[in-house]
Amino acid sequence: MRVNKKGLLAAGAVAVVVTLGLAGCAGGDSGSDAEASSSGTLTVWVDAERVDALKGAAEAYTEKTGVDVELVGKDNADIKDDFIQQVPTGKGPDITMGAHDWLGELSTNGVVAPIELGDSAGDYLPVAIDASTYEGTTYMLPYAVENIAVLRNADLVPEAATSFDDMIAKGQAAGLAHPFVVEQGAEGNPYHLYPFQTAFGAPVFGTNDAGYDPTDLQLGSAGGEQFAAWLSAQGKNGTGNFNTDIDGDIAKQAFLDGTAAFWLTGPWNVGAAIDGGVNVAIDTVPSPTGEAAAPFAGVKGFFISSESKNKVAANDFLVNYLGTEDVQLELFEAGNILPALSAAAETASSDPIIEGFAAVGAEAVPMPAIPAMGSVWQYWGIAEADIINGADPTATWQKLTSDVQAAIDAK
Amino acid sequence: MSTTIDDDVTTETPPKPTKRQRQAANIADAASGGMKMLLLKLVALGILDAVAVYAVLVLAGFGQWIVAAVVAAVAALVNWIYFSRRKLPAKYLTPGIIFLVLFQVFVLVYTGYIAFTNYGTGHNGSKEQAVSSLMASSLQRVEDSPTYPVTVVDQLGTLGLLVTDPDGDAYVGTNDQPLEPVDAEFDGDKAVAVDGWTSLQFADVIARTDEITELAVPFSDDPNDGALRTPDGSSAYQYVSTLEYDEAAGTMTDVTTGTVYSDIGTGAFTSADGEELLPGWQITVGFDNFVRAVTDPRLAQPLVYVTLWTFAFALISVASTFFLGLFLAIVFNDMRMRGRRYYRVLMILPYAIPSFLSALIWAGMMNESFGFINQVLLGGASVPWLTDPWMAKVSVLIVNLWLGFPYMFLVCMGALQSIPDELQEAATVDGARPWAVFRLIKLPLLLVTVAPLLIASFAFNFNNFNTIYMLTDGGPRDSNAPIPVGFTDILITMVYKVAFTGQSRDYGLASAYSIIIFIIVAVISIIAFRRTKSLEELN
């Protein structure tokens, strides 16, 4: 039998080259990072969509100080895990973009360094500063604040609703099958239901000087059970305003098709609604009780790696540069969410959509970043989904509280 | 044999070679490589060596001596093998072995290693990193203390801070020397230079980051006043530390409460009453993770029914896909069927769509109130496809059948065609009915070829993460279970949830689980393969 040995040999050689080439590349990458660290280059991991927004700021900073800023666009879903895994090996970036609810995890893993905002702390929205602080220490330079609000189809319902019931009545008056939609799904979505829960006076955790207090679980307070009862009345066996079969896509479609007039969602969906030709207005979340319905605020910002060899430059770049109005406005234009710096937030609020979200955001509370929150998330949504689907509200809520407490105690 | 071919290289080609001789010469030529081959070899090895040299330099620069040595050794070995005349088998085997080691052996060994550590949230790095991170986060700015504009100054290699206090007076101090008033040169409100010290420009500040990060100038002789530190080289703040590290005793002391946290071998500084300071560090914990996987009441209780369902899911999936595939293969193998080719293409379609996508699409179609199946096919019925525990199991099996039967169809098609038609003819002549022919002759012959594939398919479905994760995500959730498992979770998705969802990761536990799952699958496969050997005796 004739065997084409030339081909085989060539293939073998290529394979070996590729193998070692890969090994070489892996080594080469880490090598360039190491060189970078010593020669005054800041490596910054950025959400791939915001690389362009930061490019101008990075170039201007290089011009001013001679420090190169290398922006690395990363997939948003991978940033946190990659950061936690790479920092201890010395390979991670100097700075990474992230969200404040990562803080507990980053700090527990010891991969972030504290940031001193100094006197500039007063220039930020208070909710942004609260969110950037974990156990009394600031770890994040905030750049944007986002929260959910009610998107209203102003062509169907020209006036904002004054209360939850009023909202449903207005929607029904407009002849809609679903006056109001909110994303749920089989496992519930407590983030989107939280404004209603707070309206009943039942936050998740109490607070102390250092922020949220994991030992003070408020979920099971009397307000919590009232909220559960209300949720049950709005569920499958009641008015049907909440439905776990409605997920994000179905809710979006209903609003875009004009079969729903009110949609409780975040700024990330406004673009799609406007592109879909809906005349969108932003309202505060209509309260079922008369008390303010406060959503969670999510704050985005930048963290410094605890293993960074360039801490001085990193601090200088963040505090004295990214913390300026111009840069915050530039980032705002890329993401269309409210800047964290008060002055920039004011400028950005000339846009009615942003102004609407900012008005809701004034009521918002930062989402707890304490690790105990992880124990809450895993039971919270499923209990709410059960209640919506007809489970006994009081018993389910009490079980939720005891499950969460047990999970926190077990940690 | 290989040596004889290699030896042929040296034999001279006689004039007027026969056809066979020419062929032999060609083979020999190809094996040894003519000029072109030699050139290619040189170029390839040259590139490889260049990459290897670069990698070694980089790795050495990084202090990764062991890896550098391994790369150098492998590169040398590869050169030796490909320049040698007598290493023909090695020339073929080397690339494969390198791939095997890189992508299989390393991964296995590493997973095994992680299973014996406490690697996870809070135990992510080394002890030194934990200490420095704890020290950094224990620094607290003195309440209501002002911002001090500073200039970093240098005196014979010792760094100091030239500080302007809010009254406009200048002070200088170093790590060992508390602040002292000095006469300084001012630029506006800020002291920028002082006699006997060199002021650092921003570029110098950046270059000496490490020293500046360590620079803590005592505010006064009283240590309780804390120290001035500058995070950015231009402004300093007064900090006190709430933690103190005693390197000799290896303990952390909380200065405000007096609690002593010591290293008791659990990978974190722990106080007498069991409170841990996090971050901790990575240590090896022996069989802890394995013991925890089967004895922790929170994990052990769901583990039982998840394991049972995993077996049921894998077995039913294999059986259902196999029989549907076989049935269709028999039907389409029948000569009387027209347009078989088109049907066959249609049958393969589910196989061509990535299972990730199709599972998502199925999830949408099975939505109780809005899904295509309930709304259109069943005319507005509300069948709880994915929300009722039993219906969800059925749905998972249906979707997995849809995803899996084309593979079995293809396999059976091939196997059936390899069974000689004479067997069927002979049986028919002997008066056997079609069902008996199938059951007694075709199926056993078919199983000889297909059985190993069924075992492989079982192993695949045992860990069929995609279908479960994308279709139901393990749901509906079992609200009585202490961990977030659902009624359709199989072992691998449960491990994923236990180890990777929520805010705490536990890589050690996840690795231990995956080793346990590996052992289960391996044992079942070995037993099954042994048994199928008896089938082969039929042939």
PDB file of N, CA and C in Angstrom, chain A residues 333-396:
ATOM      1  N   GLU A 333     -22.974  58.843  26.607  1.00  0.00           N
ATOM      2  CA  GLU A 333     -23.454  58.791  25.226  1.00  0.00           C
ATOM      3  C   GLU A 333     -23.330  57.386  24.630  1.00  0.00           C
ATOM      4  N   ALA A 334     -22.325  56.627  25.097  1.00  0.00           N
ATOM      5  CA  ALA A 334     -22.172  55.269  24.575  1.00  0.00           C
ATOM      6  C   ALA A 334     -23.225  54.333  25.148  1.00  0.00           C
ATOM      7  N   GLY A 335     -23.595  54.530  26.410  1.00  0.00           N
ATOM      8  CA  GLY A 335     -24.464  53.543  27.042  1.00  0.00           C
ATOM      9  C   GLY A 335     -25.869  54.045  27.280  1.00  0.00           C
ATOM     10  N   ASN A 336     -26.058  55.356  27.202  1.00  0.00           N
ATOM     11  CA  ASN A 336     -27.361  55.951  27.421  1.00  0.00           C
ATOM     12  C   ASN A 336     -27.935  55.651  28.800  1.00  0.00           C
ATOM     13  N   ILE A 337     -27.068  55.495  29.810  1.00  0.00           N
ATOM     14  CA  ILE A 337     -27.593  55.418  31.163  1.00  0.00           C
ATOM     15  C   ILE A 337     -27.016  56.554  31.996  1.00  0.00           C
ATOM     16  N   LEU A 338     -27.749  56.889  33.034  1.00  0.00           N
ATOM     17  CA  LEU A 338     -27.471  58.089  33.824  1.00  0.00           C
ATOM     18  C   LEU A 338     -26.055  58.104  34.400  1.00  0.00           C
ATOM     19  N   PRO A 339     -25.259  59.180  34.147  1.00  0.00           N
ATOM     20  CA  PRO A 339     -23.918  59.259  34.731  1.00  0.00           C
ATOM     21  C   PRO A 339     -23.970  59.313  36.259  1.00  0.00           C
ATOM     22  N   ALA A 340     -22.913  58.820  36.902  1.00  0.00           N
ATOM     23  CA  ALA A 340     -22.888  58.784  38.356  1.00  0.00           C
ATOM     24  C   ALA A 340     -22.452  60.117  38.941  1.00  0.00           C
ATOM     25  N   LEU A 341     -21.740  60.914  38.151  1.00  0.00           N
ATOM     26  CA  LEU A 341     -21.265  62.210  38.624  1.00  0.00           C
ATOM     27  C   LEU A 341     -22.426  63.197  38.541  1.00  0.00           C
ATOM     28  N   SER A 342     -22.721  63.875  39.663  1.00  0.00           N
ATOM     29  CA  SER A 342     -23.926  64.711  39.710  1.00  0.00           C
ATOM     30  C   SER A 342     -23.996  65.712  38.565  1.00  0.00           C
ATOM     31  N   ALA A 343     -22.854  66.403  38.306  1.00  0.00           N
ATOM     32  CA  ALA A 343     -22.870  67.447  37.286  1.00  0.00           C
ATOM     33  C   ALA A 343     -23.189  66.857  35.919  1.00  0.00           C
ATOM     34  N   ALA A 344     -22.574  65.695  35.626  1.00  0.00           N
ATOM     35  CA  ALA A 344     -22.820  65.045  34.346  1.00  0.00           C
ATOM     36  C   ALA A 344     -24.260  64.538  34.284  1.00  0.00           C
ATOM     37  N   ALA A 345     -24.767  64.060  35.416  1.00  0.00           N
ATOM     38  CA  ALA A 345     -26.131  63.552  35.458  1.00  0.00           C
ATOM     39  C   ALA A 345     -27.114  64.668  35.124  1.00  0.00           C
ATOM     40  N   GLU A 346     -26.808  65.868  35.624  1.00  0.00           N
ATOM     41  CA  GLU A 346     -27.686  67.002  35.360  1.00  0.00           C
ATOM     42  C   GLU A 346     -27.710  67.333  33.868  1.00  0.00           C
ATOM     43  N   THR A 347     -26.512  67.367  33.271  1.00  0.00           N
ATOM     44  CA  THR A 347     -26.437  67.643  31.835  1.00  0.00           C
ATOM     45  C   THR A 347     -27.198  66.586  31.042  1.00  0.00           C
ATOM     46  N   ALA A 348     -26.989  65.319  31.435  1.00  0.00           N
ATOM     47  CA  ALA A 348     -27.605  64.222  30.684  1.00  0.00           C
ATOM     48  C   ALA A 348     -29.120  64.257  30.813  1.00  0.00           C
ATOM     49  N   SER A 349     -29.623  64.819  31.916  1.00  0.00           N
ATOM     50  CA  SER A 349     -31.061  64.796  32.166  1.00  0.00           C
ATOM     51  C   SER A 349     -31.840  65.735  31.253  1.00  0.00           C
ATOM     52  N   SER A 350     -31.158  66.454  30.373  1.00  0.00           N
ATOM     53  CA  SER A 350     -31.898  67.272  29.413  1.00  0.00           C
ATOM     54  C   SER A 350     -32.665  66.360  28.454  1.00  0.00           C
ATOM     55  N   ASP A 351     -32.257  65.103  28.373  1.00  0.00           N
ATOM     56  CA  ASP A 351     -32.977  64.118  27.568  1.00  0.00           C
ATOM     57  C   ASP A 351     -34.175  63.623  28.394  1.00  0.00           C
ATOM     58  N   PRO A 352     -35.423  63.707  27.854  1.00  0.00           N
ATOM     59  CA  PRO A 352     -36.593  63.353  28.673  1.00  0.00           C
ATOM     60  C   PRO A 352     -36.583  61.898  29.151  1.00  0.00           C
ATOM     61  N   ILE A 353     -36.035  61.003  28.341  1.00  0.00           N
ATOM     62  CA  ILE A 353     -35.985  59.597  28.749  1.00  0.00           C
ATOM     63  C   ILE A 353     -35.085  59.442  29.971  1.00  0.00           C
ATOM     64  N   ILE A 354     -33.880  60.032  29.853  1.00  0.00           N
ATOM     65  CA  ILE A 354     -32.933  59.947  30.963  1.00  0.00           C
ATOM     66  C   ILE A 354     -33.509  60.628  32.190  1.00  0.00           C
ATOM     67  N   GLU A 355     -34.160  61.746  31.960  1.00  0.00           N
ATOM     68  CA  GLU A 355     -34.748  62.472  33.082  1.00  0.00           C
ATOM     69  C   GLU A 355     -35.772  61.586  33.782  1.00  0.00           C
ATOM     70  N   GLY A 356     -36.568  60.862  32.979  1.00  0.00           N
ATOM     71  CA  GLY A 356     -37.570  59.968  33.549  1.00  0.00           C
ATOM     72  C   GLY A 356     -36.930  58.902  34.418  1.00  0.00           C
ATOM     73  N   PHE A 357     -35.871  58.260  33.910  1.00  0.00           N
ATOM     74  CA  PHE A 357     -35.202  57.231  34.692  1.00  0.00           C
ATOM     75  C   PHE A 357     -34.540  57.838  35.925  1.00  0.00           C
ATOM     76  N   ALA A 358     -33.984  59.041  35.766  1.00  0.00           N
ATOM     77  CA  ALA A 358     -33.330  59.687  36.903  1.00  0.00           C
ATOM     78  C   ALA A 358     -34.344  59.971  38.001  1.00  0.00           C
ATOM     79  N   ALA A 359     -35.574  60.370  37.608  1.00  0.00           N
ATOM     80  CA  ALA A 359     -36.599  60.659  38.606  1.00  0.00           C
ATOM     81  C   ALA A 359     -36.938  59.389  39.388  1.00  0.00           C
ATOM     82  N   VAL A 360     -37.048  58.254  38.697  1.00  0.00           N
ATOM     83  CA  VAL A 360     -37.309  56.998  39.394  1.00  0.00           C
ATOM     84  C   VAL A 360     -36.099  56.637  40.247  1.00  0.00           C
ATOM     85  N   GLY A 361     -34.913  56.908  39.678  1.00  0.00           N
ATOM     86  CA  GLY A 361     -33.677  56.563  40.369  1.00  0.00           C
ATOM     87  C   GLY A 361     -33.512  57.317  41.680  1.00  0.00           C
ATOM     88  N   ALA A 362     -34.133  58.489  41.773  1.00  0.00           N
ATOM     89  CA  ALA A 362     -34.038  59.254  43.012  1.00  0.00           C
ATOM     90  C   ALA A 362     -34.631  58.456  44.167  1.00  0.00           C
ATOM     91  N   GLU A 363     -35.581  57.556  43.845  1.00  0.00           N
ATOM     92  CA  GLU A 363     -36.191  56.710  44.874  1.00  0.00           C
ATOM     93  C   GLU A 363     -35.390  55.430  45.083  1.00  0.00           C
ATOM     94  N   ALA A 364     -34.486  55.109  44.153  1.00  0.00           N
ATOM     95  CA  ALA A 364     -33.884  53.779  44.129  1.00  0.00           C
ATOM     96  C   ALA A 364     -32.913  53.559  45.270  1.00  0.00           C
ATOM     97  N   VAL A 365     -32.773  52.299  45.637  1.00  0.00           N
ATOM     98  CA  VAL A 365     -31.786  51.907  46.641  1.00  0.00           C
ATOM     99  C   VAL A 365     -30.793  50.962  45.974  1.00  0.00           C
ATOM    100  N   PRO A 366     -29.495  51.064  46.364  1.00  0.00           N
ATOM    101  CA  PRO A 366     -28.539  50.170  45.703  1.00  0.00           C
ATOM    102  C   PRO A 366     -28.864  48.705  45.998  1.00  0.00           C
ATOM    103  N   MET A 367     -28.689  47.882  45.010  1.00  0.00           N
ATOM    104  CA  MET A 367     -28.893  46.453  45.198  1.00  0.00           C
ATOM    105  C   MET A 367     -27.817  45.946  46.157  1.00  0.00           C
ATOM    106  N   PRO A 368     -28.203  45.153  47.182  1.00  0.00           N
ATOM    107  CA  PRO A 368     -27.174  44.713  48.139  1.00  0.00           C
ATOM    108  C   PRO A 368     -26.082  43.907  47.450  1.00  0.00           C
ATOM    109  N   ALA A 369     -24.829  44.214  47.792  1.00  0.00           N
ATOM    110  CA  ALA A 369     -23.701  43.481  47.208  1.00  0.00           C
ATOM    111  C   ALA A 369     -23.142  42.486  48.209  1.00  0.00           C
ATOM    112  N   ILE A 370     -23.705  42.433  49.409  1.00  0.00           N
ATOM    113  CA  ILE A 370     -23.160  41.529  50.427  1.00  0.00           C
ATOM    114  C   ILE A 370     -23.358  40.084  49.984  1.00  0.00           C
ATOM    115  N   PRO A 371     -22.393  39.199  50.315  1.00  0.00           N
ATOM    116  CA  PRO A 371     -22.495  37.813  49.849  1.00  0.00           C
ATOM    117  C   PRO A 371     -23.794  37.138  50.301  1.00  0.00           C
ATOM    118  N   ALA A 372     -24.353  37.564  51.447  1.00  0.00           N
ATOM    119  CA  ALA A 372     -25.599  36.954  51.924  1.00  0.00           C
ATOM    120  C   ALA A 372     -26.710  37.104  50.891  1.00  0.00           C
ATOM    121  N   MET A 373     -26.596  38.099  50.006  1.00  0.00           N
ATOM    122  CA  MET A 373     -27.617  38.311  48.992  1.00  0.00           C
ATOM    123  C   MET A 373     -27.724  37.109  48.068  1.00  0.00           C
ATOM    124  N   GLY A 374     -26.608  36.398  47.869  1.00  0.00           N
ATOM    125  CA  GLY A 374     -26.626  35.203  47.026  1.00  0.00           C
ATOM    126  C   GLY A 374     -27.620  34.178  47.563  1.00  0.00           C
ATOM    127  N   SER A 375     -27.685  34.077  48.902  1.00  0.00           N
ATOM    128  CA  SER A 375     -28.611  33.131  49.519  1.00  0.00           C
ATOM    129  C   SER A 375     -30.048  33.568  49.309  1.00  0.00           C
ATOM    130  N   VAL A 376     -30.269  34.883  49.170  1.00  0.00           N
ATOM    131  CA  VAL A 376     -31.624  35.382  48.949  1.00  0.00           C
ATOM    132  C   VAL A 376     -32.071  35.065  47.524  1.00  0.00           C
ATOM    133  N   TRP A 377     -31.202  35.405  46.557  1.00  0.00           N
ATOM    134  CA  TRP A 377     -31.587  35.223  45.151  1.00  0.00           C
ATOM    135  C   TRP A 377     -32.050  33.807  44.867  1.00  0.00           C
ATOM    136  N   GLN A 378     -31.358  32.802  45.448  1.00  0.00           N
ATOM    137  CA  GLN A 378     -31.664  31.432  45.032  1.00  0.00           C
ATOM    138  C   GLN A 378     -33.041  30.962  45.468  1.00  0.00           C
ATOM    139  N   TYR A 379     -33.680  31.614  46.444  1.00  0.00           N
ATOM    140  CA  TYR A 379     -35.023  31.181  46.849  1.00  0.00           C
ATOM    141  C   TYR A 379     -36.106  32.185  46.479  1.00  0.00           C
ATOM    142  N   TRP A 380     -35.692  33.431  46.345  1.00  0.00           N
ATOM    143  CA  TRP A 380     -36.622  34.549  46.274  1.00  0.00           C
ATOM    144  C   TRP A 380     -37.554  34.425  45.072  1.00  0.00           C
ATOM    145  N   GLY A 381     -36.955  34.315  43.885  1.00  0.00           N
ATOM    146  CA  GLY A 381     -37.740  34.286  42.656  1.00  0.00           C
ATOM    147  C   GLY A 381     -38.685  33.106  42.614  1.00  0.00           C
ATOM    148  N   ILE A 382     -38.187  31.956  43.052  1.00  0.00           N
ATOM    149  CA  ILE A 382     -38.994  30.735  42.949  1.00  0.00           C
ATOM    150  C   ILE A 382     -40.208  30.835  43.867  1.00  0.00           C
ATOM    151  N   ALA A 383     -40.014  31.467  45.042  1.00  0.00           N
ATOM    152  CA  ALA A 383     -41.152  31.634  45.961  1.00  0.00           C
ATOM    153  C   ALA A 383     -42.175  32.577  45.335  1.00  0.00           C
ATOM    154  N   GLU A 384     -41.699  33.668  44.732  1.00  0.00           N
ATOM    155  CA  GLU A 384     -42.629  34.619  44.108  1.00  0.00           C
ATOM    156  C   GLU A 384     -43.366  33.973  42.939  1.00  0.00           C
ATOM    157  N   ALA A 385     -42.638  33.156  42.172  1.00  0.00           N
ATOM    158  CA  ALA A 385     -43.286  32.469  41.048  1.00  0.00           C
ATOM    159  C   ALA A 385     -44.365  31.524  41.567  1.00  0.00           C
ATOM    160  N   ASP A 386     -44.067  30.824  42.671  1.00  0.00           N
ATOM    161  CA  ASP A 386     -45.066  29.919  43.254  1.00  0.00           C
ATOM    162  C   ASP A 386     -46.310  30.693  43.682  1.00  0.00           C
ATOM    163  N   ILE A 387     -46.080  31.853  44.314  1.00  0.00           N
ATOM    164  CA  ILE A 387     -47.222  32.650  44.786  1.00  0.00           C
ATOM    165  C   ILE A 387     -48.059  33.120  43.597  1.00  0.00           C
ATOM    166  N   ILE A 388     -47.400  33.604  42.563  1.00  0.00           N
ATOM    167  CA  ILE A 388     -48.131  34.058  41.377  1.00  0.00           C
ATOM    168  C   ILE A 388     -48.948  32.912  40.795  1.00  0.00           C
ATOM    169  N   ASN A 389     -48.395  31.688  40.876  1.00  0.00           N
ATOM    170  CA  ASN A 389     -49.090  30.543  40.300  1.00  0.00           C
ATOM    171  C   ASN A 389     -50.079  29.894  41.257  1.00  0.00           C
ATOM    172  N   GLY A 390     -50.369  30.583  42.370  1.00  0.00           N
ATOM    173  CA  GLY A 390     -51.475  30.125  43.192  1.00  0.00           C
ATOM    174  C   GLY A 390     -51.107  29.440  44.497  1.00  0.00           C
ATOM    175  N   ALA A 391     -49.818  29.399  44.869  1.00  0.00           N
ATOM    176  CA  ALA A 391     -49.461  28.807  46.160  1.00  0.00           C
ATOM    177  C   ALA A 391     -49.945  29.726  47.276  1.00  0.00           C
ATOM    178  N   ASP A 392     -50.130  29.155  48.479  1.00  0.00           N
ATOM    179  CA  ASP A 392     -50.594  29.953  49.609  1.00  0.00           C
ATOM    180  C   ASP A 392     -49.565  31.041  49.929  1.00  0.00           C
ATOM    181  N   PRO A 393     -49.966  32.327  49.829  1.00  0.00           N
ATOM    182  CA  PRO A 393     -48.955  33.391  49.939  1.00  0.00           C
ATOM    183  C   PRO A 393     -48.261  33.439  51.292  1.00  0.00           C
ATOM    184  N   THR A 394     -49.025  33.346  52.391  1.00  0.00           N
ATOM    185  CA  THR A 394     -48.402  33.501  53.702  1.00  0.00           C
ATOM    186  C   THR A 394     -47.418  32.365  53.970  1.00  0.00           C
ATOM    187  N   ALA A 395     -47.865  31.147  53.755  1.00  0.00           N
ATOM    188  CA  ALA A 395     -47.002  29.998  54.044  1.00  0.00           C
ATOM    189  C   ALA A 395     -45.757  30.025  53.163  1.00  0.00           C
ATOM    190  N   THR A 396     -45.933  30.345  51.868  1.00  0.00           N
ATOM    191  CA  THR A 396     -44.793  30.356  50.955  1.00  0.00           C
ATOM    192  C   THR A 396     -43.791  31.422  51.373  1.00  0.00           C
TER     193      THR A 396
END
